[in-house]
PDB file of C-alpha atoms in Angstrom:
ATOM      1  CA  UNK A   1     -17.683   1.582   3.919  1.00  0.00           C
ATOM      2  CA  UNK A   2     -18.936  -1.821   3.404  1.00  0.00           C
ATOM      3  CA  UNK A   3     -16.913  -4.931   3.412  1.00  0.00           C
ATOM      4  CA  UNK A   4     -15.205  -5.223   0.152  1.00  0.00           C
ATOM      5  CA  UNK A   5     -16.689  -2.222  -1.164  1.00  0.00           C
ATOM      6  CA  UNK A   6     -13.043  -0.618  -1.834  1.00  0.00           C
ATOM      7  CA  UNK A   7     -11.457   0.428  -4.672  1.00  0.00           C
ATOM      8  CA  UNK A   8      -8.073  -1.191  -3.110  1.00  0.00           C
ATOM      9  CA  UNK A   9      -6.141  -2.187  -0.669  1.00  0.00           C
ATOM     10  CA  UNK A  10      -3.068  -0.843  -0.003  1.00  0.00           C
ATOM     11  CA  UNK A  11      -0.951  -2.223   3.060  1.00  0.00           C
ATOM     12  CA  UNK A  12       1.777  -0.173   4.755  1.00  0.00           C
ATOM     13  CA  UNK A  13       4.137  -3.482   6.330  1.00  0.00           C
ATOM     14  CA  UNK A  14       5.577  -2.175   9.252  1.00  0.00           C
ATOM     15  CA  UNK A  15       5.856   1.841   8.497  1.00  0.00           C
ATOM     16  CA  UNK A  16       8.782   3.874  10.089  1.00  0.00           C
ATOM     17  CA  UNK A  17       7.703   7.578   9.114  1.00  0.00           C
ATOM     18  CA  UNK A  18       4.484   9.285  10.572  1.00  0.00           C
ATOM     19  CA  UNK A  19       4.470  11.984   7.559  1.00  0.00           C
ATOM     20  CA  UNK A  20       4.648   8.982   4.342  1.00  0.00           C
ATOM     21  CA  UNK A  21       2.189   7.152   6.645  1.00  0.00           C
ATOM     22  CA  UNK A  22      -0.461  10.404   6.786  1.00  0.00           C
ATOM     23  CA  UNK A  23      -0.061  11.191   2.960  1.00  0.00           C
ATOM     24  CA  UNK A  24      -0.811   7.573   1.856  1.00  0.00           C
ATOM     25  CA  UNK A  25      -4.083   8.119   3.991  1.00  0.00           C
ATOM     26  CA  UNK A  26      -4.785  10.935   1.881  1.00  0.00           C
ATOM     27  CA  UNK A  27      -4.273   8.909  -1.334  1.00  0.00           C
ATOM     28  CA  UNK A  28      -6.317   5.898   0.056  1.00  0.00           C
ATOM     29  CA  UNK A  29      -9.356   8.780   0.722  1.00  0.00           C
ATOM     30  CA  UNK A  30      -8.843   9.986  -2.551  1.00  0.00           C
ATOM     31  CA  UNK A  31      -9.310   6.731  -4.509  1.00  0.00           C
ATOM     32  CA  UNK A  32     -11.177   5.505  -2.243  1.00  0.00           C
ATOM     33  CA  UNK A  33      -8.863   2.390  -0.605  1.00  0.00           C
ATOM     34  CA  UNK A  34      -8.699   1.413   2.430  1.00  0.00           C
ATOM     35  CA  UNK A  35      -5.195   1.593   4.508  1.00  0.00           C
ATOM     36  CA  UNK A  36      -3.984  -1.587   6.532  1.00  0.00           C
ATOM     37  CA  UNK A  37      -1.178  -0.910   8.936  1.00  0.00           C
ATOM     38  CA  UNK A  38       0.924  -3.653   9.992  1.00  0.00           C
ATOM     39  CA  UNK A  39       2.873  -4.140  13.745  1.00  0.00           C
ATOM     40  CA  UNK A  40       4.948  -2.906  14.491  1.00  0.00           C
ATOM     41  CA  UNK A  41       5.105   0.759  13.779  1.00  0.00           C
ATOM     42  CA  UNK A  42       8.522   3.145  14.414  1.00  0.00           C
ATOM     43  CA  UNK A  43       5.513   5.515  15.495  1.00  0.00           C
ATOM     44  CA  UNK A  44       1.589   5.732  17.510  1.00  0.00           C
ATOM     45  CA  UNK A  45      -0.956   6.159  15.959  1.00  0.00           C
ATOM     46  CA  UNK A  46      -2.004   9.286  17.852  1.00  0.00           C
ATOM     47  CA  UNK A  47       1.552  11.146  16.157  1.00  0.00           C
ATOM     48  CA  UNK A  48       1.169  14.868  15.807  1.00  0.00           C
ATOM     49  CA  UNK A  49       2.585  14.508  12.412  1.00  0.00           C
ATOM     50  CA  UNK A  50       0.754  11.238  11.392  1.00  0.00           C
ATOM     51  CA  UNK A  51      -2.557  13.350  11.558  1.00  0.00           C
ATOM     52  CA  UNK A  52      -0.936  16.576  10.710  1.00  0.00           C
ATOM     53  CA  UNK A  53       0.336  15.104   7.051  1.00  0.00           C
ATOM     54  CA  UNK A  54      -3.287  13.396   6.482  1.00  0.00           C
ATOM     55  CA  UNK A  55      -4.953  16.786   7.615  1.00  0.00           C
ATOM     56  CA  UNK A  56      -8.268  16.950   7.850  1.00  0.00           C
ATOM     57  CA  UNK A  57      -8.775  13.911   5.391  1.00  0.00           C
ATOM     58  CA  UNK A  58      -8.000  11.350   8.542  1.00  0.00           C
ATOM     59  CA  UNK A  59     -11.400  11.197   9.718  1.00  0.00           C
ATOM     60  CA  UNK A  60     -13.020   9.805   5.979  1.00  0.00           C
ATOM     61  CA  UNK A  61      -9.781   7.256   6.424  1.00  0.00           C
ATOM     62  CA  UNK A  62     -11.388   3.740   6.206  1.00  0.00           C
ATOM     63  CA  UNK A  63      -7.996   2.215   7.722  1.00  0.00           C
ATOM     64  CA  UNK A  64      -7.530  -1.073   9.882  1.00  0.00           C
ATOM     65  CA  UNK A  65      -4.368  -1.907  12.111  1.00  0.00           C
ATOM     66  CA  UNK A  66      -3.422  -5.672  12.210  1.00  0.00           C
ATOM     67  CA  UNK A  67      -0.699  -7.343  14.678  1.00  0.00           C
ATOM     68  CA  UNK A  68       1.242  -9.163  11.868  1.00  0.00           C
ATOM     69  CA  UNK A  69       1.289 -10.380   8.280  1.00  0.00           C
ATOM     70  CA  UNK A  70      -0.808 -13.650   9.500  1.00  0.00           C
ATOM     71  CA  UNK A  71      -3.150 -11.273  10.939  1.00  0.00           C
ATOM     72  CA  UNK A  72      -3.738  -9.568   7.619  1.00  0.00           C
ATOM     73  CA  UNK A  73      -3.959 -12.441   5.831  1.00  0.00           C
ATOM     74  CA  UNK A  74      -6.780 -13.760   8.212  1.00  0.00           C
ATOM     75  CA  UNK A  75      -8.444 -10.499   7.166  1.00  0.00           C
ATOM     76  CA  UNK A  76      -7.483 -10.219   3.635  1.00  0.00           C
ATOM     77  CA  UNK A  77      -7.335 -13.705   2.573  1.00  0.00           C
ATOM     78  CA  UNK A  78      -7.304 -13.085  -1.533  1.00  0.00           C
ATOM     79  CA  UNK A  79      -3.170 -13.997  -1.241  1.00  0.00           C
ATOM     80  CA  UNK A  80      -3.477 -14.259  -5.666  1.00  0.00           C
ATOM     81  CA  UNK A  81      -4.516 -10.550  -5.436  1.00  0.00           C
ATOM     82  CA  UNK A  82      -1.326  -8.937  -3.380  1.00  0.00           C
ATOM     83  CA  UNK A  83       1.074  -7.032  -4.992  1.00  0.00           C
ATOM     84  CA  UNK A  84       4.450  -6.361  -3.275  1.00  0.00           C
ATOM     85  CA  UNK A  85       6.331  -3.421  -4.695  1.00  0.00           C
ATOM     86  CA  UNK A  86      10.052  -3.558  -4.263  1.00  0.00           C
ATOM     87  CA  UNK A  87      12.604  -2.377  -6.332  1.00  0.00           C
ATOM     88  CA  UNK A  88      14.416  -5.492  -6.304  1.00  0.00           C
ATOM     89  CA  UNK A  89      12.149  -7.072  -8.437  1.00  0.00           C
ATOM     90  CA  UNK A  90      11.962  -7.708 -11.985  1.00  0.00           C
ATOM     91  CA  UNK A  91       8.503  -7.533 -13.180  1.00  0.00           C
ATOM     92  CA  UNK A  92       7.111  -3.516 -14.058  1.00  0.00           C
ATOM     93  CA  UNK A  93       4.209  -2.386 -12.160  1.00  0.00           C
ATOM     94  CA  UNK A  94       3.065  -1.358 -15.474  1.00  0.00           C
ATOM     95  CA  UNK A  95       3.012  -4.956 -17.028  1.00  0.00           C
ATOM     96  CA  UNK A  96       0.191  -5.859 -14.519  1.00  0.00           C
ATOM     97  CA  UNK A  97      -3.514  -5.772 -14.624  1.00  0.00           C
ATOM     98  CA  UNK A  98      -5.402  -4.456 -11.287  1.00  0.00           C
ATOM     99  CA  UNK A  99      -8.512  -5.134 -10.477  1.00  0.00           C
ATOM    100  CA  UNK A 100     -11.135  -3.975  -7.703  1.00  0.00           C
ATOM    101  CA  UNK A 101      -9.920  -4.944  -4.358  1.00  0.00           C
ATOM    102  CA  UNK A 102      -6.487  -6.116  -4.990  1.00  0.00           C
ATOM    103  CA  UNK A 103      -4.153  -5.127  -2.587  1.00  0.00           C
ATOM    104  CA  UNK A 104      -1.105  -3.366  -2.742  1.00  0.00           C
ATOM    105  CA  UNK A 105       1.683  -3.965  -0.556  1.00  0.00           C
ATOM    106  CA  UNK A 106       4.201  -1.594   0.228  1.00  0.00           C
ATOM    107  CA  UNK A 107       7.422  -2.302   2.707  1.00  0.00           C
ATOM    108  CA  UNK A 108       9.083   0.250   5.645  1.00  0.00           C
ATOM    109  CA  UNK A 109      11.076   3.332   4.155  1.00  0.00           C
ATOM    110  CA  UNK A 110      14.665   1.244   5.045  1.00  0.00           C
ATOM    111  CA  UNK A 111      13.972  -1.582   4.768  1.00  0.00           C
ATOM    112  CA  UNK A 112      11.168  -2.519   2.375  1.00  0.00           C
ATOM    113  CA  UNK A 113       9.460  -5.751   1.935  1.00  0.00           C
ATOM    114  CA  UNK A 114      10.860  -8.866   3.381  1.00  0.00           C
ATOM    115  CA  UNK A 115      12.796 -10.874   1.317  1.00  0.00           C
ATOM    116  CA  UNK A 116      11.077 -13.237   2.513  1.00  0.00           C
ATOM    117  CA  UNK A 117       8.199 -11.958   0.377  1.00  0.00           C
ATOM    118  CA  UNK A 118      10.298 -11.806  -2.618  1.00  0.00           C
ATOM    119  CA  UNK A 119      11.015 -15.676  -2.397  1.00  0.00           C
ATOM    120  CA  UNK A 120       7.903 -16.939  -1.430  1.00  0.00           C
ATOM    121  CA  UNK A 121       5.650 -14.542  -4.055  1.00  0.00           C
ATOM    122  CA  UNK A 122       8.221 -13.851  -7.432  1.00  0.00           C
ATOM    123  CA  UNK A 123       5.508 -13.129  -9.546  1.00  0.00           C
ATOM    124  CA  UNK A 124       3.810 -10.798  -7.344  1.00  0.00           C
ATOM    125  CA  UNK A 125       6.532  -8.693  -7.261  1.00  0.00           C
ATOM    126  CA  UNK A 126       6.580  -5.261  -9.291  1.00  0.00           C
ATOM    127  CA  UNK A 127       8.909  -2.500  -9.316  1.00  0.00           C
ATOM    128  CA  UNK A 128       8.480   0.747 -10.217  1.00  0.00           C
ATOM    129  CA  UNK A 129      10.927   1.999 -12.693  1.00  0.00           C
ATOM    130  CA  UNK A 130      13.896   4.434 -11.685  1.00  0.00           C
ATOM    131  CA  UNK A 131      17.222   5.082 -13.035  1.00  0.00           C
ATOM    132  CA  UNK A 132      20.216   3.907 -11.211  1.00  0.00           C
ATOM    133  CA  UNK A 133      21.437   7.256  -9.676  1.00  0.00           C
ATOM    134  CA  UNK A 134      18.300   7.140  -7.226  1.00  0.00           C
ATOM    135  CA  UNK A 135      18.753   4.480  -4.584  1.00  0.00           C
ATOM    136  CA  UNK A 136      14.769   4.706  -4.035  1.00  0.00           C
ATOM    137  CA  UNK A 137      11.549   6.976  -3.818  1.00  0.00           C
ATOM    138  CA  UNK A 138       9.816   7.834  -1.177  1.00  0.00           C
ATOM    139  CA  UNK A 139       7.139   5.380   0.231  1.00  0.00           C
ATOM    140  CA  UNK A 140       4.373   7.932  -0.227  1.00  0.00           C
ATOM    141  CA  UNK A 141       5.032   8.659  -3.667  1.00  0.00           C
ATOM    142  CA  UNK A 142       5.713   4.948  -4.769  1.00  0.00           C
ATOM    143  CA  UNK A 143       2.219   4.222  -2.865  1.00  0.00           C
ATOM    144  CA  UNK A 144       0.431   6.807  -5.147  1.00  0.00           C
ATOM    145  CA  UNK A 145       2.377   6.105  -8.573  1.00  0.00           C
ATOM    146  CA  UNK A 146       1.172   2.575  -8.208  1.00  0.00           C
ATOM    147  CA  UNK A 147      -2.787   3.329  -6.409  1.00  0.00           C
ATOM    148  CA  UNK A 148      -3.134   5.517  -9.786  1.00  0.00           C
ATOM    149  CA  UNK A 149      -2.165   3.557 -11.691  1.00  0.00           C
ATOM    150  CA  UNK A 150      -4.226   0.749 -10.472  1.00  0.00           C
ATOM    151  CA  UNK A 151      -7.601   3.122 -10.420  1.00  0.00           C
ATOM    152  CA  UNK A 152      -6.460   4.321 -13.768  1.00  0.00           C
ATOM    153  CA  UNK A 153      -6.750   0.226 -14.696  1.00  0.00           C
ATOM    154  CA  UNK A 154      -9.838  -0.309 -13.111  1.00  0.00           C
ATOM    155  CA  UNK A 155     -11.943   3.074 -14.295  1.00  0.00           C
ATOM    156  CA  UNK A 156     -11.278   1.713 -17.760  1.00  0.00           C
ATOM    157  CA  UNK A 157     -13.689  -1.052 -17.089  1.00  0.00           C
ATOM    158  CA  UNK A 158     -15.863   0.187 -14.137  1.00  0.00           C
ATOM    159  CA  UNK A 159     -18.098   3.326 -13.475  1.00  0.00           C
ATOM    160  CA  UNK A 160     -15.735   4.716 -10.982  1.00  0.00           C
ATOM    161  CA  UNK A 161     -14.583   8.020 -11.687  1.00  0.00           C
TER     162      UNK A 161
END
């Protein structure tokens, strides 16, 4: 695809899990988002199970690894755009308004985003609702609750269906 030609971006920081990694691929070919993979990785990119989760969808992938956050920021440089999803934060998902190429930005499966993140961006921070008994959801499903809910947003004003 083109430069900016995505629906979204959705960012993996640092993944730990071959498997959440391959099905988020699968949602970003879906909806047509591109996948950013940031260093380091609890996994290569060659895994068995990377490309056995994403099936035969890898190869429509548009995906990009970068070495660090700055990295991604060089490429993705829209910072007012980001959304970091943690559950420690106090803004719903569901109170914001996505547009076409913002980017979504999703922590490791242990440890999530930085807190660093959390301090520096408080406003970009969303959470996806949960009750207290669950301690979290998996990466991959939290990655397409939020993608859907962003194309969901942005086919109510656009011709993408």
């Amino acid at each position: 695809m083109k430069k900016n030609s995505h629906l979204l971006n959705i960012v993996l920081f640092q993944p730990e899990i071959p498997h959440n990694t391959g099905a988020v691929g699968r949602t970003c070919v879906a909806l047509s988002a591109k996948l950013w993979l940031v260093r380091p990785m609890a996994f290569q990119i060659t895994d068995r199970n990377l490309k056995r989760a994403g099936l035969d969808y890898w190869q429509y992938l548009d995906w990009e690894m970068v070495d660090d956050w700055n990295a991604l920021r060089e490429r993705l440089p829209s910072l007012e755009r980001y959304f970091f999803f943690t559950k420690k934060a106090t803004h719903s998902y569901l109170k914001k308004t996505y547009l076409p190429g913002d980017t979504l930005v999703f922590g490791s499966e242990t440890k999530g985003i930085p807190d660093s993140f959390r301090e520096k961006y408080p406003s970009q921070c969303v959470r996806i609702p949960i009750r207290p008994q669950v301690r979290s959801l998996n990466l991959s499903v939290s990655v397409g609750i939020a993608a859907y809910e962003a194309f969901r947003q942005i086919s109510l004003t656009s011709d993408f269906s």
